[in-house]
Structure formats: structure tokens, C-alpha cells
Coordinates of C-alpha atoms in Angstrom, one line a residue:
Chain A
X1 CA -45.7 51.2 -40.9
X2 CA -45.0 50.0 -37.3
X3 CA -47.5 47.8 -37.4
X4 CA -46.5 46.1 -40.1
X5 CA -43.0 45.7 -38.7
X6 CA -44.4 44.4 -35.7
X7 CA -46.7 41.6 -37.6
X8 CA -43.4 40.7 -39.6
X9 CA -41.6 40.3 -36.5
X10 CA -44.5 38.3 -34.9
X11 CA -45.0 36.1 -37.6
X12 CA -40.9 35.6 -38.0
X13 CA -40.8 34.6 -34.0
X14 CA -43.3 32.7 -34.4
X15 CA -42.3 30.6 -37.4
X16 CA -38.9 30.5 -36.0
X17 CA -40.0 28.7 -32.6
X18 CA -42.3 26.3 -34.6
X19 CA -39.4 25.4 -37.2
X20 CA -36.7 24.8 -34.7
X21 CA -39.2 22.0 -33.5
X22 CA -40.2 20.8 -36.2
X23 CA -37.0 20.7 -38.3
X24 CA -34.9 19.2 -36.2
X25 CA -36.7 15.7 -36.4
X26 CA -36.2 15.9 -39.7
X27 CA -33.1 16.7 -40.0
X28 CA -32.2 14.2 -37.7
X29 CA -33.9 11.2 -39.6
X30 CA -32.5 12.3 -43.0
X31 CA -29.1 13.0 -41.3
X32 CA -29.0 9.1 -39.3
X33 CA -31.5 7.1 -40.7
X34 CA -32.2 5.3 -44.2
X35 CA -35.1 4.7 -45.0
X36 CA -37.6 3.9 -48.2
X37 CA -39.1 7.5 -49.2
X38 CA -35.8 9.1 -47.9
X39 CA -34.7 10.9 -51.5
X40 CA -38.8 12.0 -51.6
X41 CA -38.6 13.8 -48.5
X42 CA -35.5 15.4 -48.9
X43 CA -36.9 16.6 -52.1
X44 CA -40.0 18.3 -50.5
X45 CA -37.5 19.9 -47.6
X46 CA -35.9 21.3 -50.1
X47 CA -38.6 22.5 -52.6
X48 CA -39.4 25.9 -51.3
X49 CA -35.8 26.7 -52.2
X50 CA -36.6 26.5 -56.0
X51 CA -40.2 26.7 -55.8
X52 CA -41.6 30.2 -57.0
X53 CA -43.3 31.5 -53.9
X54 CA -46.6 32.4 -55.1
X55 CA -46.7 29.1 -56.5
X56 CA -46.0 27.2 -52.8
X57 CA -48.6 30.4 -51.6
X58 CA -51.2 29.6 -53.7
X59 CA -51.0 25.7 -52.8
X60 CA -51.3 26.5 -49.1
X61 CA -54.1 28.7 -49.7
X62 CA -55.9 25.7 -51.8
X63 CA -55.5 23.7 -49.4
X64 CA -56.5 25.6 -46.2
X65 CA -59.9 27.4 -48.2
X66 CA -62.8 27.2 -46.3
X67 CA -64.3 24.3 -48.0
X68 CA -61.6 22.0 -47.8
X69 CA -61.2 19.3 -44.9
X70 CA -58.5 21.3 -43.3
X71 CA -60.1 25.1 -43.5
X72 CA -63.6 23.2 -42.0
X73 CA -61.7 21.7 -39.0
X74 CA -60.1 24.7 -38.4
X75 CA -62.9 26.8 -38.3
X76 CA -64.7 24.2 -36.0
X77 CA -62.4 24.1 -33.7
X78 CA -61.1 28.0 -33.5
X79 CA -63.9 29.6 -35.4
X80 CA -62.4 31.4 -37.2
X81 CA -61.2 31.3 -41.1
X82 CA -57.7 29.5 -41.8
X83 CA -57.2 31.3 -45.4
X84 CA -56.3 35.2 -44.7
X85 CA -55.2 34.7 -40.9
X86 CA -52.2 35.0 -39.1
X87 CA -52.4 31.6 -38.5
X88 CA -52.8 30.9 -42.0
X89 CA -49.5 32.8 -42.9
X90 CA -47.8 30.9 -39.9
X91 CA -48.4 27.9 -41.6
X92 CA -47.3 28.9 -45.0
X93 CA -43.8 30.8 -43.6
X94 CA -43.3 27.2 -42.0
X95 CA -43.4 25.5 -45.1
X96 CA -41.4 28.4 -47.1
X97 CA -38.6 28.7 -44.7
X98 CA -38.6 24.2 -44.2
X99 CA -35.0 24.1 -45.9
X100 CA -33.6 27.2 -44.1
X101 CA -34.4 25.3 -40.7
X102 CA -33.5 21.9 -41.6
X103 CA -29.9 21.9 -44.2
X104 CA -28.0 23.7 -41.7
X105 CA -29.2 21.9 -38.7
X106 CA -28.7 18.5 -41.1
X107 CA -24.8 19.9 -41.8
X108 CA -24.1 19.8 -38.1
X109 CA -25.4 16.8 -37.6
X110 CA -23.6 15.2 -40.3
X111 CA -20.4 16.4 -39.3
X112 CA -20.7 14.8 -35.7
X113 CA -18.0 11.8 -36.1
X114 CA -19.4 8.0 -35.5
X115 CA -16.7 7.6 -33.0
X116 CA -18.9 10.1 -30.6
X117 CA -22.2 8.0 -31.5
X118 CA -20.4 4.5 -31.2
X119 CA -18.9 5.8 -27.6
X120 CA -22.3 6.7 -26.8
X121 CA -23.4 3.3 -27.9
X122 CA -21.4 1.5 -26.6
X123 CA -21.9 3.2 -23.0
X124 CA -25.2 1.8 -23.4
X125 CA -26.7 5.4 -23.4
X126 CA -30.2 5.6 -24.9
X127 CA -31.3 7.7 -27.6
X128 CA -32.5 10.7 -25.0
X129 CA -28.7 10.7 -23.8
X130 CA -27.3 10.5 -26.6
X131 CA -29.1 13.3 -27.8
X132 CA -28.8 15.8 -24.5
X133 CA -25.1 15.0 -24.1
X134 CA -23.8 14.7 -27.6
X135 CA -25.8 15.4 -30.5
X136 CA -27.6 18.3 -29.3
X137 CA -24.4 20.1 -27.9
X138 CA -22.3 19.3 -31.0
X139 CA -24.9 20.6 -33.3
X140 CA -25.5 23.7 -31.2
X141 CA -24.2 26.2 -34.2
X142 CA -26.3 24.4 -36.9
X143 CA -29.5 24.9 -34.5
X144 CA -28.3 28.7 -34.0
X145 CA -27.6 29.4 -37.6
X146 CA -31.1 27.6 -38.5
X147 CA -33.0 30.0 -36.3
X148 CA -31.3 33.1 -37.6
X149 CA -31.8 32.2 -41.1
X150 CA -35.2 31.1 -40.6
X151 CA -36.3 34.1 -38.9
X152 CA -34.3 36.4 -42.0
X153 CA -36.0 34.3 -44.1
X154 CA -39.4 34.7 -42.9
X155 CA -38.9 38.8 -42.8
X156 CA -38.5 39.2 -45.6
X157 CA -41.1 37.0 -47.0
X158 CA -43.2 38.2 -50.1
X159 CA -45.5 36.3 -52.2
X160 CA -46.3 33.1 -49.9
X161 CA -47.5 36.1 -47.1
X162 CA -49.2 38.2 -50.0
X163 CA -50.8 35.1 -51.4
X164 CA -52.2 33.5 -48.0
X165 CA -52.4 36.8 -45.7
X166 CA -53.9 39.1 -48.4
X167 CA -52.6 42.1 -47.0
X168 CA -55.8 42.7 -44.3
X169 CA -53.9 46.5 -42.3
X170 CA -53.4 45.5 -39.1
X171 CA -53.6 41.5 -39.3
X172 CA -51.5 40.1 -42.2
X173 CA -50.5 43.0 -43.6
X174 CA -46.2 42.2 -43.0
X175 CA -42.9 44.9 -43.4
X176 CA -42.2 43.6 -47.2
X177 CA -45.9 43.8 -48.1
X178 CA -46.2 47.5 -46.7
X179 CA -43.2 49.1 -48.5
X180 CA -44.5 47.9 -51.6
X181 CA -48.0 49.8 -51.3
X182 CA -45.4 52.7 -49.4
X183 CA -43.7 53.0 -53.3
X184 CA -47.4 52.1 -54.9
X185 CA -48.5 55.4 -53.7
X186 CA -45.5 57.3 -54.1
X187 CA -44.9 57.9 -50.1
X188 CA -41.1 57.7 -50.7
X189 CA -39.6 58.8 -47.2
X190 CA -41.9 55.8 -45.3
X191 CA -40.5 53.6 -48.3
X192 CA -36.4 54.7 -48.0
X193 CA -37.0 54.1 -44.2
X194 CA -38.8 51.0 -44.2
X195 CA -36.6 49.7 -46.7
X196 CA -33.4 50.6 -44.4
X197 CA -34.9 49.0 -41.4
X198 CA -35.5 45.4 -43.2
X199 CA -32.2 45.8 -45.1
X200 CA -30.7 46.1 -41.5
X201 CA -32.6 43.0 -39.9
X202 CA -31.1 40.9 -42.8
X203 CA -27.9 42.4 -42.5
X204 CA -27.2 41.8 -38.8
X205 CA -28.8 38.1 -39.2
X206 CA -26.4 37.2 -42.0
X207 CA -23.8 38.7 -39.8
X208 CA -24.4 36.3 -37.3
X209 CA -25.1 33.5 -39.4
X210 CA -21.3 34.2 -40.8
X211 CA -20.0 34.5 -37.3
X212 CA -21.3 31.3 -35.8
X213 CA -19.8 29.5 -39.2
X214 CA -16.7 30.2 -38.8
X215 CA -16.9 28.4 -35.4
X216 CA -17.3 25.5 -37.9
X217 CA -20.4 23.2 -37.8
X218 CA -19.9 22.7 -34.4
X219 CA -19.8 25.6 -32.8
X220 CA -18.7 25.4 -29.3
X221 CA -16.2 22.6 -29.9
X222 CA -13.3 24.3 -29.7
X223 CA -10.2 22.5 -31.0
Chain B
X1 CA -15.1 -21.1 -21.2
X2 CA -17.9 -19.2 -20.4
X3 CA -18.4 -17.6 -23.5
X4 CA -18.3 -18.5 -27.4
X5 CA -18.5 -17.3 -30.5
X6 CA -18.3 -18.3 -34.3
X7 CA -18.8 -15.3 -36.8
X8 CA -18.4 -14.1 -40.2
X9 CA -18.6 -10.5 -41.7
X10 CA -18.2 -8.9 -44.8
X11 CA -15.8 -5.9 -44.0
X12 CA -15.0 -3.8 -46.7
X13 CA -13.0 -6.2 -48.8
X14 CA -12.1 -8.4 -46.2
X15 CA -13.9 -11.9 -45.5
X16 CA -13.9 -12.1 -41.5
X17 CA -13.8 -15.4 -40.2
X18 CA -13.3 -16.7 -36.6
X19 CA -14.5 -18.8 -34.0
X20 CA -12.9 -18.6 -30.3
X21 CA -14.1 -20.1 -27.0
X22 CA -12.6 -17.7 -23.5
X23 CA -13.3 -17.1 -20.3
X24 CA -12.5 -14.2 -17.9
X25 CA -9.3 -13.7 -18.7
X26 CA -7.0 -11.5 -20.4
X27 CA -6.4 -12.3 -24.6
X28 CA -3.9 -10.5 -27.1
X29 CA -4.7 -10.3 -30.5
X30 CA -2.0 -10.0 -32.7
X31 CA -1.6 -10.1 -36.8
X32 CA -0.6 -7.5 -39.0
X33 CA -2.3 -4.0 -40.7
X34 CA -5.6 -5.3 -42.0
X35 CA -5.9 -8.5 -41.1
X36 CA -8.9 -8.1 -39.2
X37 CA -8.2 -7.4 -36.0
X38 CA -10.2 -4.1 -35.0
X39 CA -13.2 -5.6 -37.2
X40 CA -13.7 -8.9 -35.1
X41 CA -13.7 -6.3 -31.8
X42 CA -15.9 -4.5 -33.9
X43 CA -18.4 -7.5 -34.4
X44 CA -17.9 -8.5 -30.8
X45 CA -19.4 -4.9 -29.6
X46 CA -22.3 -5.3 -31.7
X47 CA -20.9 -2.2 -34.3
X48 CA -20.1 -4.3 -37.2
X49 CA -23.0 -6.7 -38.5
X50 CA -22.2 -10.3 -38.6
X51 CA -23.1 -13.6 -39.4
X52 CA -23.2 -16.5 -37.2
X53 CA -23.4 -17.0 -33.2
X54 CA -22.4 -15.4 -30.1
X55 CA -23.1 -16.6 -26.6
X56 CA -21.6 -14.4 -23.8
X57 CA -22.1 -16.2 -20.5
X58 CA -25.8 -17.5 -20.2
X59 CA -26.5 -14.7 -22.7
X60 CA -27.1 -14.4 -26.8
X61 CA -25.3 -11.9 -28.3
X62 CA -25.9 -13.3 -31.8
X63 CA -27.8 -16.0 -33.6
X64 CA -28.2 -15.3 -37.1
X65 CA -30.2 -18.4 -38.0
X66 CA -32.8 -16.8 -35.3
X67 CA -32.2 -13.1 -37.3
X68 CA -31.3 -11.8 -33.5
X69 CA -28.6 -9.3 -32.3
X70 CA -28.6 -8.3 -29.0
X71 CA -27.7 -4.2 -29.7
X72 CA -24.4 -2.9 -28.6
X73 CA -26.3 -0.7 -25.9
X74 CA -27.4 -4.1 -24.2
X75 CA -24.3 -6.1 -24.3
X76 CA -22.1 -3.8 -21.6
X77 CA -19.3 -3.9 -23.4
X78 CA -16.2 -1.0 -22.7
X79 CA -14.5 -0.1 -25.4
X80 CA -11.4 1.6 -26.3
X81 CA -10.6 2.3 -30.2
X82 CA -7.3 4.1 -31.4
X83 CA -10.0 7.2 -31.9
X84 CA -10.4 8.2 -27.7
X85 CA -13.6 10.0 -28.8
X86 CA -13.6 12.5 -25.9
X87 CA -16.4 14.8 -26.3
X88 CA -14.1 18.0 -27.2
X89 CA -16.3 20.4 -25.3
X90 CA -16.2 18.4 -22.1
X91 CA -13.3 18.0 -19.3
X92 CA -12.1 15.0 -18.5
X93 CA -14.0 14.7 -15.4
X94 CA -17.0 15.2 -17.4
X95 CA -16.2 13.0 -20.0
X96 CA -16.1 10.4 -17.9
X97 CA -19.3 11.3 -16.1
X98 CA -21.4 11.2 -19.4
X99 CA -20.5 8.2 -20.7
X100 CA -21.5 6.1 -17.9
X101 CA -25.5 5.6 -17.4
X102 CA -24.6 5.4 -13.3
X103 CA -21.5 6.3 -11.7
X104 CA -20.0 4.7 -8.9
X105 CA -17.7 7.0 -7.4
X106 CA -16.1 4.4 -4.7
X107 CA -15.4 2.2 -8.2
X108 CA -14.0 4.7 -10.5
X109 CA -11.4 7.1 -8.1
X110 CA -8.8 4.9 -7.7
X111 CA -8.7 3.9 -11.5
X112 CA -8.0 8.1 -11.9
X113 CA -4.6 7.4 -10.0
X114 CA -3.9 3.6 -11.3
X115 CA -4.1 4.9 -14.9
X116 CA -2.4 8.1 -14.2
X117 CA -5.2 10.5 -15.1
X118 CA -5.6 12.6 -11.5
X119 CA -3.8 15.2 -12.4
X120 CA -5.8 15.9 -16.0
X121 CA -9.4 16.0 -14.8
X122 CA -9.5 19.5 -15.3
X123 CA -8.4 19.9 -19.1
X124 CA -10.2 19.6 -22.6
X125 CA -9.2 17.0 -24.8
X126 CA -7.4 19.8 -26.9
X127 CA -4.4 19.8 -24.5
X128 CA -4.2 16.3 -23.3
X129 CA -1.3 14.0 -25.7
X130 CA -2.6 10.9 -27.3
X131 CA -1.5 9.0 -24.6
X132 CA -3.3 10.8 -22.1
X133 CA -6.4 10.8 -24.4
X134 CA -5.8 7.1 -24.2
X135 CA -5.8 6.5 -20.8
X136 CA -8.9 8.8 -20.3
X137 CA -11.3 6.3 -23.0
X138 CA -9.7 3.0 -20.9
X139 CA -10.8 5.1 -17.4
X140 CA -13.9 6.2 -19.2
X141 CA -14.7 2.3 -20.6
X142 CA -13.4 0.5 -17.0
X143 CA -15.8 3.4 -14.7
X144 CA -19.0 1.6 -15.8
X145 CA -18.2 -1.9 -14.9
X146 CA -18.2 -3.3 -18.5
X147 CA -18.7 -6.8 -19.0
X148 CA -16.1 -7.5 -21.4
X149 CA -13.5 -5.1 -22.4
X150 CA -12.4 -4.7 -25.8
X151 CA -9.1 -2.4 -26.7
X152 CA -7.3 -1.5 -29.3
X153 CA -3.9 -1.2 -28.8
X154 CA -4.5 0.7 -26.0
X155 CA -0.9 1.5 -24.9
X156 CA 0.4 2.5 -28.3
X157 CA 0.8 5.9 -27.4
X158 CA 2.4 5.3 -23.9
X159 CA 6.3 5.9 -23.1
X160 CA 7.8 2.7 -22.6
X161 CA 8.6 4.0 -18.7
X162 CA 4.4 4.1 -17.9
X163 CA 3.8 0.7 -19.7
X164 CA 4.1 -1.5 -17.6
X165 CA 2.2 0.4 -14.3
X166 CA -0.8 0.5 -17.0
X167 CA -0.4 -3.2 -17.5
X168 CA -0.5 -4.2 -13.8
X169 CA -3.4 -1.5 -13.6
X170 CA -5.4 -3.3 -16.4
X171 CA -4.5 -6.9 -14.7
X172 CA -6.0 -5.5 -11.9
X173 CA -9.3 -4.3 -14.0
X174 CA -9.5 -7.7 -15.0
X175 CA -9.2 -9.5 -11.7
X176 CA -11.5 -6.8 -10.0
X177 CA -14.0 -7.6 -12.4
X178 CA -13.3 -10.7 -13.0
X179 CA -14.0 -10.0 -17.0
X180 CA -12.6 -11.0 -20.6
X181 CA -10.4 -8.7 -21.7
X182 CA -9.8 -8.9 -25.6
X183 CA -6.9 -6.6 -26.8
X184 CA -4.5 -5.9 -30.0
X185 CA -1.4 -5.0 -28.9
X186 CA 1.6 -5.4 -31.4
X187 CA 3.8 -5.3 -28.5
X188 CA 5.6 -8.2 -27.9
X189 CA 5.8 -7.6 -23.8
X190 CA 2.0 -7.2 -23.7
X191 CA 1.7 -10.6 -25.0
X192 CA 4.5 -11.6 -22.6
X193 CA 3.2 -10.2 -19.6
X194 CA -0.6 -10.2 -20.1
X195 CA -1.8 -12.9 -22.7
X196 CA -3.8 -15.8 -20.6
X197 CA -4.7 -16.5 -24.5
X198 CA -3.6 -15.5 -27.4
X199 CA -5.4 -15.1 -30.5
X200 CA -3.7 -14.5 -34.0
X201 CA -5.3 -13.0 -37.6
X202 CA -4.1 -13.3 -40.4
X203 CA -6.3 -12.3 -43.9
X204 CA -9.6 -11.8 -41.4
X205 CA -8.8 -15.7 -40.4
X206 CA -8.6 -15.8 -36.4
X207 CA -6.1 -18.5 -34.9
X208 CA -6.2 -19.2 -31.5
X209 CA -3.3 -20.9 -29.1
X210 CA -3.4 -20.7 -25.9
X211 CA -0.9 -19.5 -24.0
X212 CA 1.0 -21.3 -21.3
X213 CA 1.6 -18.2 -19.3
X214 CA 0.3 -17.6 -15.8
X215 CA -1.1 -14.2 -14.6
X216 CA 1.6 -14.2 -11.8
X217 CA 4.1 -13.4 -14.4
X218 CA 3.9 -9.8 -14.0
X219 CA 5.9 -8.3 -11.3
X220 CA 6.1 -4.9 -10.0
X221 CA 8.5 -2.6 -11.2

């Protein structure tokens, strides 16, 4: 059971540190800039809110099968099979958890007033100073509540992790995925206690979540 | 007249129209609500697009016909809007320090005690008045040697008793630097004392007179 706790919370710290980079471009463009494509993108962000998760789990795994372009160069370059890895679930909980990253780090950065940015502009700052003096201090809370949610989100994940890990004990077999087999074989006391331990991840992540939000958007500005 | 410019801009509902030749010196713009007045600062700090031409100096700010703006981060403009736009998690020493790409200490320090701002260093935004936020943005827009300085009714929010130190303070900004300064100012002693030129809007048209009054006008109080 442990070991399955400690892939979920490998895999969640792992997504999480990936996202926070990854969204944050992205919410920055879709926040600031418009551009042609700019509704398609924020469509796919948003997706994997709506999106059945097998259904996201079993495109990922299409797409990263050893035969395709992807799953080849992989295996070239790490030797070792995309589909059914860690790595492979990595990859998938990055795509499932894309709008718990990027909406909240997108709120805070809509909220920053174009006063700050035309001050900045003005000043003749550049883009890098804008960013380490304004934009990234203003949307601190956005970037905090992103990370929490991303890495609930990604604990708790089910069918994308079933679908592209495959349950291998020891590898990609997650929390969520183990208490099902735990109440699949009638174990009920690993079940109650697994069950109570991912109740109270969520639970303390939410609790967060809710505490840096009623700092507003912007947490840190205090007004 | 070292500089120029003839533009036209589409803001909101208004038509903005105005042409204007100046030099370094000091120029109140006066006209009622909505007449234009912030947007033609606006289009001359490069944050409202516009038609038409702009030379400042040797230098093009604008030429349409060539589809070129020079960006608002190039031009070296300071800028002070009714909005101060201090950075709320920042003290006023180090709102002044981030905005300004190099600070020259020797420069800036004695604009602290001219604008009357030494003794607020220390505090957030949160518990300065609007006329101290005021004087912070002019400090924070004069401490990186703009070219051209743009405000917007920047004494609005001062007693009447600190108005006039703040104007000889800016006539001194202006002589130091030896810079245009453009500013709206409904007050009819700003004009009086500080207008080298005086520019007038009325339905986004800009009409300039010029001023017969001499910069020795101001005394000291």
C-alpha cells in the first residue's frame, strides 16, 4: 500500500514541477496576447476538464505505443518503452491536470491592472523585468493555488493512470489504483485506511487552495 | 522647436486630432472632461495607437505612412497618470527602485526632499493619501531621467499650501533636465505660473497659443 502512496506522490511532484513550467507560458499568452488560434488553444487547455479520462488515457496511450513516431524515439533514446512507464503516466497526468495549472494562474494574471504594466512600460523595463518585479509577484497566489490543485489533482487521478500505467505493483501501480484492487479482493481495513489517507491529502490541499483565495488573486498584495 | 508632432486616434468615441510643435519647456493642457486630453498624452507615450507623425528631437516616434512606432519602452518617456500605479507590495523606496532600469542615487535624493516624500520611504502604498501616492509616481517618473515628461494633473490631490513648493520643484525638473514637460492641470495658477505654452482641447481637437509668460514668473513663497 505504501508503495503505491509513494508512486502517487512521486508521480503528483513530479507533474506538479513540470506543469508549473509549462503552464505558466501559457497562461501568460492566453492572458496578454491575441492571437489567431487563441479560442483553439484555450479549448484544448481546457479539455481535460470535460473530457472522460479514459478517453484523454487511451489517446495518450495511442499515441505513445511502441510503433508510433513518438514511442520509437523514446525507446531510442532511453530504451526503454514509453506506454506502461512512469514516464508515460508523467506525460499523461500533465495533460490531465493542463487546466488545473493554467485557469488559476490565468485569473491572477488577468486581474493585474494595465496601470502596473503601462508603468512598467513606460519605465522602459523589458519583458524579463517586467515579469520578476511585477507579474510574477502579483500573480504569486494563482501560481500557489495552481500547484496545490495540480498536485490534488494528480493524486487522485484514476483512469488516465489505469489507462497509460496499467497497474505494473511497484512501478505504476498509484494510491487510487490500489484501493480499488484493496475493495476488489475484499481487504477492507487496507481499503478504510487507504481511503482516509487520500481523503486527507485532498482535504488539506483544498484547505489551502481556499486559504490562499481569500487573499484574493493576488495574494501578497495586501490592501 | 525641437520636436513635432501631427496625430490622429480613434479613442473610444472620440476623434483625436492635434498637431503641436514645442521645445523644452513646460506646456499646460487644459479643456474639459473628455475632450481628449489624457488620450493625446496617451498617444504621445506610445500607449494609445495613432495615426500620423511624431518626431521627438532627431528621433521618430511615429510615421504611419512608414507603418513605424518607436515602442513606449524606447521613447524615455516619465509618466504620471491620475492612477500612481505603486506596486502595492513594495515601499516607496522600492517602488522607486524598480521602476527605473538604472538608478542614479546622486540624481534622485534631493527630488525625495523637493517633492516632499523623505519622510514616506518606508510605508506601502496602503497608508500613503492620494497626494502622497502622487508625488511618489512624479519622484518615481523624474528618478530615471525621462526625456519628456507627461502628467496628468499631477497636483490635483495636493493642499493648496504644498502647491506651489511642487511647482518650483517641477520648474526645477524641467530646467535640470532641460526637458518638455506636457501637463493637464485644470488649475488656473498652474497655467499662470508654469505654462511656457499652452495647449487647449476641446471635442479631441488640440489648440495651441502660446503663452507670453516667462519662466521667471514664479517666485518663492
Amino acid at each position: 500500500m505504501f508503495e503505491a502512496l509513494f508512486i502517487s506522490l512521486e508521480l503528483a511532484i513530479v507533474t506538479t514541477a513540470i506543469l508549473l513550467v509549462l503552464a505558466f507560458p501559457l497562461a501568460y499568452v492566453l492572458s496578454f496576447k491575441t492571437f489567431k488560434g487563441r479560442t483553439i488553444l484555450e479549448v484544448i487547455v481546457a479539455l481535460p476538464l470535460v473530457l472522460p479520462p479514459t478517453v484523454l488515457g487511451y489517446f495518450v496511450l495511442v499515441m505513445i505505443a511502441p510503433d508510433t513516431s513518438l514511442g520509437r524515439a523514446w525507446q531510442a533514446v532511453f530504451d526503454s518503452s514509453l506506454a506502461f512507464s512512469f514516464s508515460g503516466m508523467v506525460m499523461a497526468s500533465v495533460l490531465y491536470s493542463l487546466p488545473f495549472a493554467v485557469q488559476p494562474m490565468q485569473q491572477s494574471l488577468r486581474a493585474i491592472p494595465s496601470s502596473w504594466l503601462e508603468m512598467a512600460n513606460t519605465q522602459g523595463l523589458d519583458l524579463w523585468q517586467t515579469l520578476k518585479h511585477i507579474i510574477l509577484p502579483a500573480a504569486k497566489g494563482g501560481v500557489l493555488v495552481a500547484a496545490a490543485l495540480s498536485f490534488a489533482h494528480t493524486m487522485g487521478e484514476f483512469g488516465v493512470v489505469l489507462m497509460v500505467g496499467g497497474s505494473i505493483p511497484g512501478e505504476t501501480k498509484v494510491a487510487s489504483i490500489a484501493l480499488f484492487e484493496f475493495v476488489e479482493m475484499q481487504q477492507q481495513s487496507d481499503a478504510w485506511l487507504l481511503a482516509l489517507i487520500l481523503l486527507a491529502v485532498s482535504f488539506v490541499m483544498l484547505s489551502l487552495v481556499y486559504t490562499l483565495n481569500r487573499h484574493g488573486p493576488m495574494l501578497g498584495v495586501n490592501k | 522647436m525641437n520636436h513635432h508632432f501631427d496625430l490622429s486616434a480613434k479613442v473610444g468615441g472620440l476623434q483625436l486630432q492635434g498637431k503641436a510643435e514645442f521645445g523644452n519647456e513646460i506646456i499646460v493642457v487644459s479643456g474639459e472632461n473628455g475632450a481628449g486630453k489624457t488620450s493625446l498624452l496617451r498617444c504621445l507615450a506610445g500607449l494609445q495607437t495613432a495615426q500620423g507623425s511624431m518626431m521627438f528631437k532627431q528621433e521618430v516616434w511615429l510615421d504611419s505612412s512608414a507603418n513605424y512606432v518607436l515602442l513606449s519602452r524606447f521613447r524615455g518617456v516619465g509618466c504620471v497618470w491620475t492612477d500612481p500605479a505603486l506596486l502595492p507590495w513594495l515601499r516607496v523606496e522600492e517602488n522607486i527602485k524598480v521602476a527605473a532600469t538604472q538608478v542614479d542615487e546622486l540624481w534622485c535624493k534631493p527630488w525625495f526632499e523637493a517633492f516632499e516624500i523623505q519622510a514616506l520611504m518606508q510605508r506601502k502604498p496602503h497608508m500613503l493619501s492620494t497626494g502622497e501616492a502622487q508625488r511618489v509616481a512624479l519622484v518615481r517618473a523624474i528618478c530615471s531621467k525621462p526625456k519628456l515628461l507627461l502628467l496628468d494633473e499631477p497636483f490635483s490631490a495636493q493642499a493648496p499650501a504644498i502647491r506651489q513648493r511642487l511647482r518650483l520643484a517641477l520648474q526645477d525638473v524641467q530646467r535640470k533636465l532641460d526637458i518638455p514637460v506636457i501637463m493637464i492641470s485644470h488649475d488656473a495658477e498652474d497655467a499662470g505660473y508654469l505654462a511656457q505654452q499652452h495647449w487647449h482641447m476641446r471635442q479631441g481637437r488640440l489648440l495651441s497659443e502660446k503663452t507670453n509668460v516667462s519662466r521667471n514668473k514664479v517666485v518663492s513663497v
